[in-house]
PDB file of C-alpha atoms in Angstrom:
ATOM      1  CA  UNK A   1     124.363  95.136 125.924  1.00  0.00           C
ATOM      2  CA  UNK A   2     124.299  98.681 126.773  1.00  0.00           C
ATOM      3  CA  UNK A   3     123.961 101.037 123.426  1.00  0.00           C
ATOM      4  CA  UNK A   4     125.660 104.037 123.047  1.00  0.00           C
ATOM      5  CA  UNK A   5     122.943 106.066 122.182  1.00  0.00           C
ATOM      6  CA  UNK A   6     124.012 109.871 121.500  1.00  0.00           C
ATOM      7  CA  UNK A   7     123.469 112.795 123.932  1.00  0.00           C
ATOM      8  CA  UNK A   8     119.757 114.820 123.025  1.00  0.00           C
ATOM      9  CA  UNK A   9     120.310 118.511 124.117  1.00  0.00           C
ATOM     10  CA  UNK A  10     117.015 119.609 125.237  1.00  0.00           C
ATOM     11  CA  UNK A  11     116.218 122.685 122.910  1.00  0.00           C
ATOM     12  CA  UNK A  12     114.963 126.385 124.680  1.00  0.00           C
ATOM     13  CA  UNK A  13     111.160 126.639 125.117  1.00  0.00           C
ATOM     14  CA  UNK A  14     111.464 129.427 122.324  1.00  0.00           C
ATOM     15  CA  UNK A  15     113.286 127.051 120.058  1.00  0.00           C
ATOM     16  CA  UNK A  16     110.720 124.419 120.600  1.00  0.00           C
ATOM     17  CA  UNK A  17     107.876 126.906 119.859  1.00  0.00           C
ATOM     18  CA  UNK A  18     109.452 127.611 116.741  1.00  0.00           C
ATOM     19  CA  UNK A  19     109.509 124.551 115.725  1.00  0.00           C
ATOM     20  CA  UNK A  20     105.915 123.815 116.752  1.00  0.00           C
ATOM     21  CA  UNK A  21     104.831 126.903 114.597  1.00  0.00           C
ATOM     22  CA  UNK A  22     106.092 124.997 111.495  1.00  0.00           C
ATOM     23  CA  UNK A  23     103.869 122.253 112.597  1.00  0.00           C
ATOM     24  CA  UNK A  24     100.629 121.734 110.452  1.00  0.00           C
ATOM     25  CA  UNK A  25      98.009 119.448 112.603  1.00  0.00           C
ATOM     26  CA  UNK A  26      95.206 117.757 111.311  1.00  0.00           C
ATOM     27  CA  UNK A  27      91.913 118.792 111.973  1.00  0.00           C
ATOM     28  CA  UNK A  28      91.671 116.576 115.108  1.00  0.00           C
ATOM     29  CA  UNK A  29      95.099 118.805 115.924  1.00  0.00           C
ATOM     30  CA  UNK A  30      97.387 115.593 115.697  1.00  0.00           C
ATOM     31  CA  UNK A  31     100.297 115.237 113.034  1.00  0.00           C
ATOM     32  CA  UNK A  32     102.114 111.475 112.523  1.00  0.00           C
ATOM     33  CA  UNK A  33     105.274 110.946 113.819  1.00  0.00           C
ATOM     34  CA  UNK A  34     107.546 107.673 112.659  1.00  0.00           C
ATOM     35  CA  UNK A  35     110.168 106.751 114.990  1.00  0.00           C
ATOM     36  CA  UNK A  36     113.072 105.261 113.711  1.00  0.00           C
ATOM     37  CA  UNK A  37     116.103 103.737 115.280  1.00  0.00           C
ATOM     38  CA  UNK A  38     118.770 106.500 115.333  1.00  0.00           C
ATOM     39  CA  UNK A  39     121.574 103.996 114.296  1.00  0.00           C
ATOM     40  CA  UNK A  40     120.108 100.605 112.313  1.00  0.00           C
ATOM     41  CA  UNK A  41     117.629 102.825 110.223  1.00  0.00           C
ATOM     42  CA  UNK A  42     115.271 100.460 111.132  1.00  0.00           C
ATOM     43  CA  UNK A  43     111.358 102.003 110.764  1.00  0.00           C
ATOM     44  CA  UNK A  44     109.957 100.966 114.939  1.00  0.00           C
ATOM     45  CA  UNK A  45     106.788 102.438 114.480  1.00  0.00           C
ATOM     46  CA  UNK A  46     104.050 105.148 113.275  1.00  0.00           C
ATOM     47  CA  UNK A  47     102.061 106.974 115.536  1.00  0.00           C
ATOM     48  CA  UNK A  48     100.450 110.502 115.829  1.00  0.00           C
ATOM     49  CA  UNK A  49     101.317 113.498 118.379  1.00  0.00           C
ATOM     50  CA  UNK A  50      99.674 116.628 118.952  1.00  0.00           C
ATOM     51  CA  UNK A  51     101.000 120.183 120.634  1.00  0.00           C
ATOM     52  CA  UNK A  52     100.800 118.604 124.075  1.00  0.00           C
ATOM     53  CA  UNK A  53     102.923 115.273 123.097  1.00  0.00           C
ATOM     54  CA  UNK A  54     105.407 116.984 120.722  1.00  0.00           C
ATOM     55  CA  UNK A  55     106.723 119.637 122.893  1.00  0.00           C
ATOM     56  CA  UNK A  56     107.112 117.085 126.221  1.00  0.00           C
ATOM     57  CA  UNK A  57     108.575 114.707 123.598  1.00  0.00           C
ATOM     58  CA  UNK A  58     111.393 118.001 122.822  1.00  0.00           C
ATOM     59  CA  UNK A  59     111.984 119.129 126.243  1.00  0.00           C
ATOM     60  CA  UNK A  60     111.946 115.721 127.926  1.00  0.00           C
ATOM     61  CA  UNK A  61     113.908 113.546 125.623  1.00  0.00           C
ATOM     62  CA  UNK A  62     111.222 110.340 126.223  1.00  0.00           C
ATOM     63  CA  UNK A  63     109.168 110.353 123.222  1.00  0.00           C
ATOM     64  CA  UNK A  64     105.450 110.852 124.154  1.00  0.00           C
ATOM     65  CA  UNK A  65     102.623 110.312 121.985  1.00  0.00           C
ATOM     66  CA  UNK A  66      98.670 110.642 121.511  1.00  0.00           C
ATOM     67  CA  UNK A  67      96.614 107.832 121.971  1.00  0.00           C
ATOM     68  CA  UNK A  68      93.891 108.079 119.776  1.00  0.00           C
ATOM     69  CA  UNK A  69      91.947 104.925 121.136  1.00  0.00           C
ATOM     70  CA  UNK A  70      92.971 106.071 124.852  1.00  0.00           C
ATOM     71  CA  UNK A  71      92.656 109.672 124.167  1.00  0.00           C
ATOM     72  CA  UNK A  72      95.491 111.088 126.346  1.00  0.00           C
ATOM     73  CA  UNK A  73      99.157 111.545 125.894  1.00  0.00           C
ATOM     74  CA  UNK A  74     101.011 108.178 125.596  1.00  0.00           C
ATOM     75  CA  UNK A  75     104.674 107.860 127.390  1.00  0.00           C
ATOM     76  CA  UNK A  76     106.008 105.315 124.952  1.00  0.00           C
ATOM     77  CA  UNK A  77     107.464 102.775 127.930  1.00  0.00           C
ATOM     78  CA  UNK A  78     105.164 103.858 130.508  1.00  0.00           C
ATOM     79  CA  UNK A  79     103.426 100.691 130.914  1.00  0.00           C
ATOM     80  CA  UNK A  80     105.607  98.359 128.971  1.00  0.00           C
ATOM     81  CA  UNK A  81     108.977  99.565 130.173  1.00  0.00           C
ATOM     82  CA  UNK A  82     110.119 100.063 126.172  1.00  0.00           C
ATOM     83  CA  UNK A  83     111.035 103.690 126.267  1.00  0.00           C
ATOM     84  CA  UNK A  84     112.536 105.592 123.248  1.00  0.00           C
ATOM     85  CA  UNK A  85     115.160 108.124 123.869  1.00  0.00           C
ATOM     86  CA  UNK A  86     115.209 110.803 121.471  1.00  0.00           C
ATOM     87  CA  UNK A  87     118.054 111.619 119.738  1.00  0.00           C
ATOM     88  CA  UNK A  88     116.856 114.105 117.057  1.00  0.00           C
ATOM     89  CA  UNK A  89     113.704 115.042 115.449  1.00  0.00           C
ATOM     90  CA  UNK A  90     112.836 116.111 111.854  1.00  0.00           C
ATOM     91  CA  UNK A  91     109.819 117.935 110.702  1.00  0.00           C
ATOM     92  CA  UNK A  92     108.898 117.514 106.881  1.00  0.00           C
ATOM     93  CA  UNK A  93     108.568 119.729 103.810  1.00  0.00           C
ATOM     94  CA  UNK A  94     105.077 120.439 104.456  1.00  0.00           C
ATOM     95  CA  UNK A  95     105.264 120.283 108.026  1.00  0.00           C
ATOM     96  CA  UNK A  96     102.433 117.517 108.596  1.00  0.00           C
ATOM     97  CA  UNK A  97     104.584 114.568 110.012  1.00  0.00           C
ATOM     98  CA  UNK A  98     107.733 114.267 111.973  1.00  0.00           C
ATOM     99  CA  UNK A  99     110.664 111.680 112.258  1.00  0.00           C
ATOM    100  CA  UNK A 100     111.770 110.982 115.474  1.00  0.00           C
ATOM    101  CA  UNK A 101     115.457 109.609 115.645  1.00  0.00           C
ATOM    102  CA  UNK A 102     115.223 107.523 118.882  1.00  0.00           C
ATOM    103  CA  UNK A 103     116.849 104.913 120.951  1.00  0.00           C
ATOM    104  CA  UNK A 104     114.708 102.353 121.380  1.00  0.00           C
ATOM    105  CA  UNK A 105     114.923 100.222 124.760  1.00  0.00           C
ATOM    106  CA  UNK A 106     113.577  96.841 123.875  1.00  0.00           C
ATOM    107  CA  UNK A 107     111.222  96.115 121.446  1.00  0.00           C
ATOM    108  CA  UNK A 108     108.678  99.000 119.868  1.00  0.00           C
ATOM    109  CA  UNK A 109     105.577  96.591 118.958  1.00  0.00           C
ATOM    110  CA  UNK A 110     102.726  95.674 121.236  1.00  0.00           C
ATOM    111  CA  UNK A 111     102.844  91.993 119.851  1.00  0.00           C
ATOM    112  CA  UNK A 112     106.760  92.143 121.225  1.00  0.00           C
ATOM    113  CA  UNK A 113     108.224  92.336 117.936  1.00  0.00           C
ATOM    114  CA  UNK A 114     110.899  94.932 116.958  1.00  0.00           C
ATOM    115  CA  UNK A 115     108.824  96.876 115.095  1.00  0.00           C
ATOM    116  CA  UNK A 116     105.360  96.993 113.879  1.00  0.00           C
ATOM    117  CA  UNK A 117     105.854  96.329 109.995  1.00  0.00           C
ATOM    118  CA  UNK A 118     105.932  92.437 109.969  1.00  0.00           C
ATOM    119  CA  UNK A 119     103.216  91.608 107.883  1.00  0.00           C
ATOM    120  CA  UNK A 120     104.302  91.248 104.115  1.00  0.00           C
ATOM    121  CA  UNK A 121     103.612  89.107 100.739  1.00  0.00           C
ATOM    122  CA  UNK A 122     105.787  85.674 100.695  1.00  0.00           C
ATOM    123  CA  UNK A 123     104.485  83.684  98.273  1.00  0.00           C
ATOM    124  CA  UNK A 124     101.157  84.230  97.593  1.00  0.00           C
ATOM    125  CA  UNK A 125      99.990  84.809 101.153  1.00  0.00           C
ATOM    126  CA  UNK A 126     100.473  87.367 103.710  1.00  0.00           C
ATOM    127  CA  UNK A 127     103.003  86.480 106.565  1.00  0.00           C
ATOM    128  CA  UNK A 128     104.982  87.896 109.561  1.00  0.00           C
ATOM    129  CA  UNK A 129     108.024  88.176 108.548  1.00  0.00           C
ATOM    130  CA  UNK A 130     109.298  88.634 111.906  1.00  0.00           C
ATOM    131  CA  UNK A 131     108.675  87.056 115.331  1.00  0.00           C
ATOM    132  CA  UNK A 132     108.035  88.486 119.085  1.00  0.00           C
ATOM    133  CA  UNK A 133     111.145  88.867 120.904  1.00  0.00           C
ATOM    134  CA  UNK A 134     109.204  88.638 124.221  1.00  0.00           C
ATOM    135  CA  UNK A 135     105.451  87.609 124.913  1.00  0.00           C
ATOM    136  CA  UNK A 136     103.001  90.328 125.408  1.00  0.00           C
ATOM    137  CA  UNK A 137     101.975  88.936 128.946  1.00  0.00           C
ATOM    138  CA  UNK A 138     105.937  89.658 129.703  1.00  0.00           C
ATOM    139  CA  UNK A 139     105.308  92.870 127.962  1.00  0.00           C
ATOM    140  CA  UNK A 140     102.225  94.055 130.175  1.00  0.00           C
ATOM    141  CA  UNK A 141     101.773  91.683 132.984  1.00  0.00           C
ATOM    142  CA  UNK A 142     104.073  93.460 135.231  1.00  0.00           C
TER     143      UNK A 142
ATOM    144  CA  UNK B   1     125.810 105.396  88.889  1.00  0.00           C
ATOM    145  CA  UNK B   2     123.044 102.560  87.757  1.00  0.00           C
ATOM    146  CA  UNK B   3     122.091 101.358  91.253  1.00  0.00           C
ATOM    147  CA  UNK B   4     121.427  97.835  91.922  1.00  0.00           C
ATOM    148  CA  UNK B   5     117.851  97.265  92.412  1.00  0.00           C
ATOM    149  CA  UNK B   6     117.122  93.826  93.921  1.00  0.00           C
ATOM    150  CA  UNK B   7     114.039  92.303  91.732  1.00  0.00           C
ATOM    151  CA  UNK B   8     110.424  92.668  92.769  1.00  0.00           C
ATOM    152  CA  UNK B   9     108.107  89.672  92.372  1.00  0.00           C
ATOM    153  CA  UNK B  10     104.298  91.230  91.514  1.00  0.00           C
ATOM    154  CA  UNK B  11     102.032  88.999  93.458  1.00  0.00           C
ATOM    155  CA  UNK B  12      99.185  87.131  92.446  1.00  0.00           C
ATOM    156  CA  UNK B  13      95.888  89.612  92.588  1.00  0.00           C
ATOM    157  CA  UNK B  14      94.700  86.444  95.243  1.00  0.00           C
ATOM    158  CA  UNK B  15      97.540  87.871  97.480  1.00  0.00           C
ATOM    159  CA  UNK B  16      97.062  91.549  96.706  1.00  0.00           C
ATOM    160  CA  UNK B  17      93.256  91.222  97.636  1.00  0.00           C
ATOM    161  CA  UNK B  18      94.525  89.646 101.054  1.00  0.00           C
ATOM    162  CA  UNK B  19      96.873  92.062 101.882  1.00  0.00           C
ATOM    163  CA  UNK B  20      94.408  94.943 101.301  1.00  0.00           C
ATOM    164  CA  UNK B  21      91.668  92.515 103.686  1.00  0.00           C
ATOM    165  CA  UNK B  22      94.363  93.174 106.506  1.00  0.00           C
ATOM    166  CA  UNK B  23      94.650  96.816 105.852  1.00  0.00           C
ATOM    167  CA  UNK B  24      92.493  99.377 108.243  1.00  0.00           C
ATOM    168  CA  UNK B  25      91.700 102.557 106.106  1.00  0.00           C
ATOM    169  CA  UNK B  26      90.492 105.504 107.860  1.00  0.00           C
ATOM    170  CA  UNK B  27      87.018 107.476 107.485  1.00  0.00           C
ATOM    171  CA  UNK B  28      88.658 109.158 104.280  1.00  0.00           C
ATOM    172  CA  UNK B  29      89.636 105.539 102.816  1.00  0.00           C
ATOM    173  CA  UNK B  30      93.526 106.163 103.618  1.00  0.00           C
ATOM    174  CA  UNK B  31      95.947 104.897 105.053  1.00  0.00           C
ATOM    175  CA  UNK B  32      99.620 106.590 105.987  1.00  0.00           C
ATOM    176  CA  UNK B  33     102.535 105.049 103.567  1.00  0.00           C
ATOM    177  CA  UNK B  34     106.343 105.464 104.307  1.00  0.00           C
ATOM    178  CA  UNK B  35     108.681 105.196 101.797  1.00  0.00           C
ATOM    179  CA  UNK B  36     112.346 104.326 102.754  1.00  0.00           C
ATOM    180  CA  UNK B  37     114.911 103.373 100.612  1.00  0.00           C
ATOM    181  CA  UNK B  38     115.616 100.399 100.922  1.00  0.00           C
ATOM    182  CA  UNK B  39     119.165  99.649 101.425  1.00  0.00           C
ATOM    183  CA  UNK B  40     120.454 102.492 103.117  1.00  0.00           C
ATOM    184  CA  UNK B  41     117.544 103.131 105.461  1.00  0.00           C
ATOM    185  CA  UNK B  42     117.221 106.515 104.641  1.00  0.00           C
ATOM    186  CA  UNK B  43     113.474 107.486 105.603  1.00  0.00           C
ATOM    187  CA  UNK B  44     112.322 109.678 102.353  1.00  0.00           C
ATOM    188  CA  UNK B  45     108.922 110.579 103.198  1.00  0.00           C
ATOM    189  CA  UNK B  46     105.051 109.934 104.494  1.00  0.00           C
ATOM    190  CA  UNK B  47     102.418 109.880 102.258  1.00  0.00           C
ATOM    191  CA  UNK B  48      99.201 108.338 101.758  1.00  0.00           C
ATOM    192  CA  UNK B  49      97.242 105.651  99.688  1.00  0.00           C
ATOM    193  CA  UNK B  50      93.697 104.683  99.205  1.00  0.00           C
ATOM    194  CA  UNK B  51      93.085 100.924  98.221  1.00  0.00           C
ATOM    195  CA  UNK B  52      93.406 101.575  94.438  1.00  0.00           C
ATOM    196  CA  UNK B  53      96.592 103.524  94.892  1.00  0.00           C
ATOM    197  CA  UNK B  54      97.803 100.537  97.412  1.00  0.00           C
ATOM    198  CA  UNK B  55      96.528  97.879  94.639  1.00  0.00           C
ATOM    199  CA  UNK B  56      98.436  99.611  92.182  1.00  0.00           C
ATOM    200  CA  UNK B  57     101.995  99.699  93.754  1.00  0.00           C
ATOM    201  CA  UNK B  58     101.567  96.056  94.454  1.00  0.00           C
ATOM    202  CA  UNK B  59     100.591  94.944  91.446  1.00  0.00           C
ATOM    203  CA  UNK B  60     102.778  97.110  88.671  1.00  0.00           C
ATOM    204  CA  UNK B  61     106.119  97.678  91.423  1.00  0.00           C
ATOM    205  CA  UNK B  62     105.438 101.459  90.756  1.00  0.00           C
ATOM    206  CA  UNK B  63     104.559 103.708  94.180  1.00  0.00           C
ATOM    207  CA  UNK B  64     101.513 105.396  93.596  1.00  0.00           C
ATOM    208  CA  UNK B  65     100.212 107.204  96.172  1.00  0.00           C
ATOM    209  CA  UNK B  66      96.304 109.344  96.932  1.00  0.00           C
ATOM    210  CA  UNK B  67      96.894 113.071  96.487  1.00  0.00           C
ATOM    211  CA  UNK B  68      95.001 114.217  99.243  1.00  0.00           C
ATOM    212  CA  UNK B  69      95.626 118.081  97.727  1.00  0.00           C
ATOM    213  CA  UNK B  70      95.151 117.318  94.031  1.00  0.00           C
ATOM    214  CA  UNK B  71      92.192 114.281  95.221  1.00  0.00           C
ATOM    215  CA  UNK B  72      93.702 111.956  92.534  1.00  0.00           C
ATOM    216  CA  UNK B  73      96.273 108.882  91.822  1.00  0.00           C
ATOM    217  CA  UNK B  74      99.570 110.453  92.362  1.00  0.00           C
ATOM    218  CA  UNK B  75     102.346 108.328  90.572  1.00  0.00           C
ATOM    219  CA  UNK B  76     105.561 109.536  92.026  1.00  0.00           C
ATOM    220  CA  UNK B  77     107.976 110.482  89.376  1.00  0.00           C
ATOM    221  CA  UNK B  78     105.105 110.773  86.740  1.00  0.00           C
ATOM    222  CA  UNK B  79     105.569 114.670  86.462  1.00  0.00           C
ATOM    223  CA  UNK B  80     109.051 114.665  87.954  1.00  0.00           C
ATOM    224  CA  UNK B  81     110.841 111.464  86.715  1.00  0.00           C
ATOM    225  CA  UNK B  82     111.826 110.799  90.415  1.00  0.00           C
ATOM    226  CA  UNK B  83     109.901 107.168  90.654  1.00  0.00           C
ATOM    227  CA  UNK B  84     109.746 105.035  93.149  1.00  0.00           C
ATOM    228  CA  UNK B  85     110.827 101.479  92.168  1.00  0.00           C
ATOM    229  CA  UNK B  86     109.289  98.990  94.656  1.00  0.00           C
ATOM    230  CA  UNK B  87     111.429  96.358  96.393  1.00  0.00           C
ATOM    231  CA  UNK B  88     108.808  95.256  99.406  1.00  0.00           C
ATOM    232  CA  UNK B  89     105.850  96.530 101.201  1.00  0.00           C
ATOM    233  CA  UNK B  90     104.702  95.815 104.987  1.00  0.00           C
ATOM    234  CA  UNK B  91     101.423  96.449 106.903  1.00  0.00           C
ATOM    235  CA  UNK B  92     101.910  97.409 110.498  1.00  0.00           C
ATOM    236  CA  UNK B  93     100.358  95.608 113.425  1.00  0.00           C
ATOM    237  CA  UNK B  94      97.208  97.357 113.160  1.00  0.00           C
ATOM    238  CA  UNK B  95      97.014  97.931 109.958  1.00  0.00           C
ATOM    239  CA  UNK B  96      96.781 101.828 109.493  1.00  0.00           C
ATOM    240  CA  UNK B  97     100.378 101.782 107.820  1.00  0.00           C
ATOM    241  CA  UNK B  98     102.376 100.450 104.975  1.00  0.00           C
ATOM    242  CA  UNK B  99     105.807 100.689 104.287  1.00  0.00           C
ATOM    243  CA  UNK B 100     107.281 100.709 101.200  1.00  0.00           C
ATOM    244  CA  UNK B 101     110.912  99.819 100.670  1.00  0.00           C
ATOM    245  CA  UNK B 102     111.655 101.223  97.515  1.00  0.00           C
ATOM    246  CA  UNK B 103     114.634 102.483  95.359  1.00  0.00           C
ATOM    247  CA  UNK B 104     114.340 106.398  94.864  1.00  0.00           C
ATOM    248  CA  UNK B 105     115.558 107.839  91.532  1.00  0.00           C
ATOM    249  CA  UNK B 106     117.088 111.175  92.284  1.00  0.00           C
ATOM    250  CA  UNK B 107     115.009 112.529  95.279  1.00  0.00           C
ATOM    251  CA  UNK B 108     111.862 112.047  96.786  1.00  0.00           C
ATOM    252  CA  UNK B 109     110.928 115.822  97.904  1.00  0.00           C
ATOM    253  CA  UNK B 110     109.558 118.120  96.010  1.00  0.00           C
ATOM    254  CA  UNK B 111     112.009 120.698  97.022  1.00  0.00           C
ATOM    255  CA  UNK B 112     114.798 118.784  95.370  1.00  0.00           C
ATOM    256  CA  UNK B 113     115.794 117.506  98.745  1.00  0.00           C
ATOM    257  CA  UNK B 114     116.871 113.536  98.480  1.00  0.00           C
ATOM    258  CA  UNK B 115     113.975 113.465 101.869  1.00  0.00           C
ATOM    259  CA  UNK B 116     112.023 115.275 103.278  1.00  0.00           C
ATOM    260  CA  UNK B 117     112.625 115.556 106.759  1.00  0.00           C
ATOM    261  CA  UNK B 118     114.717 118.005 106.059  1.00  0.00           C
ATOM    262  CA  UNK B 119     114.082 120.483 109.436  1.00  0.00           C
ATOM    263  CA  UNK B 120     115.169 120.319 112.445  1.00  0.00           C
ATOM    264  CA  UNK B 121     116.212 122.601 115.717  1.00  0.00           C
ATOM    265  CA  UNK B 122     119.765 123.267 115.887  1.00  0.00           C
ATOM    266  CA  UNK B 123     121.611 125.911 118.204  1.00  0.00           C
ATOM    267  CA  UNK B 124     118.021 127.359 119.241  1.00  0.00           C
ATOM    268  CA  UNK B 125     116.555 128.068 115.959  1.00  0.00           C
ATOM    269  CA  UNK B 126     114.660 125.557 113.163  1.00  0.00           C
ATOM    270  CA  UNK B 127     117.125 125.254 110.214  1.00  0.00           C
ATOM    271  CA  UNK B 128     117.456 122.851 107.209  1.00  0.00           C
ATOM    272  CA  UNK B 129     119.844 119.866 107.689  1.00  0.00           C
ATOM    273  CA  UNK B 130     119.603 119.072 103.931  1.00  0.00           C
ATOM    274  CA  UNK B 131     119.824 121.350 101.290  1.00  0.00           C
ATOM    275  CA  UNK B 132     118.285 120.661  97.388  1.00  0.00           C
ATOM    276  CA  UNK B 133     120.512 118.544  94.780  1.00  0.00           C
ATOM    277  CA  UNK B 134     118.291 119.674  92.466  1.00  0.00           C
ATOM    278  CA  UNK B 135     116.160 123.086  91.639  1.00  0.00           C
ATOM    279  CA  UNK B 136     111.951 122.501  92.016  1.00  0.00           C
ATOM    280  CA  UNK B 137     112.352 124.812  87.907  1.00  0.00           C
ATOM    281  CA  UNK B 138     114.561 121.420  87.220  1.00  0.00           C
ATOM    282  CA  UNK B 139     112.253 119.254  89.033  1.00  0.00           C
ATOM    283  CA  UNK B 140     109.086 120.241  86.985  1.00  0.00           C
ATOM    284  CA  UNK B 141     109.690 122.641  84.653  1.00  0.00           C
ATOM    285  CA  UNK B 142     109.869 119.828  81.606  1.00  0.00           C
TER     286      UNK B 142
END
């Protein structure tokens, strides 16, 4: 069960400060960032960055993120084990949001789903249209 | 080149009105949108709605997103032709997101890109890893 997942080359700090200077944050100084698995396509998650996060998330490989609710940098996997390897990262036309091409250990959701966008339209009512792959308590309670 | 667009079922304004109970919009009213195409995965870009723009993509199968520059309805394609055809929407976990599966006519950026995430860092230095398949004169100079 062990992916292939491609080699990242950690860029030069100068590379990764150009690439930061093309970076438009928001007023709070955070941009969003969707990670998507590198190979399936397959949306994991949205999420927001700022300076700090972005550039560890470049010259680490591990994708790192802001907690707004926690208000410190968030090391996707830290507490739940479901790291996401970076395998490329795109910044868009108008530099306010990135894609982050990742390997994604496990499951990306906090509910233990696959992803976070489960909740859709079937029939006149909103469902999950997918299920956990692994309870939250197994998630967290180590 | 006619693309096979699988058939989207408008939902009753019941179900539209639940949906939009679920969704979290920010201080501003918005919420972030990604648009991917649908069948190849291909991420095309971030955007955002308000719950009129949101209410309008659901119930006419159109994207329509909230100009945050131009503070107004923003109808992809209306002043480019390059709609966005809706196949299915989801609301993520927390419900700050949406994403829209959708069939792109011609491209989604305004640069003429098909995406765009369109930069990246290769050999040192931030380059584009896409190039226009159409001119922006092309794009919106009808």
């Amino acid at each position: 069960m062990t992916a292939s997942v491609p080699a990242y080359t950690v860029p030069s700090p100068e590379a990764v400060d150009a690439l930061l200077s093309e970076v438009r944050f928001n007023s709070d100084g955070l941009i969003t960032a969707i990670a998507q698995q590198h190979d399936s396509g397959e949306i994991l998650m949205l999420a927001w960055m700022n300076a700090d996060a972005l550039r560890e998330t470049l010259l680490t490989g591990r994708v790192c993120y802001w907690s707004r609710s926690r208000k410190g940098l968030w090391r996707k996997g830290e507490t739940s084990g479901q790291m996401q390897k970076l395998v490329d990262l795109r910044v868009d036309c108008d530099g306010d949001a990135v894609l982050a091409l990742v390997h994604q250990d496990g499951v990306a959701c906090h509910t233990g789903r696959r992803n976070c966008f489960f909740r859709a339209i079937r029939d006149g009512a909103v469902v999950n249209v997918a299920e956990p792959l692994i309870s939250e308590e197994e998630l967290y309670g180590r």
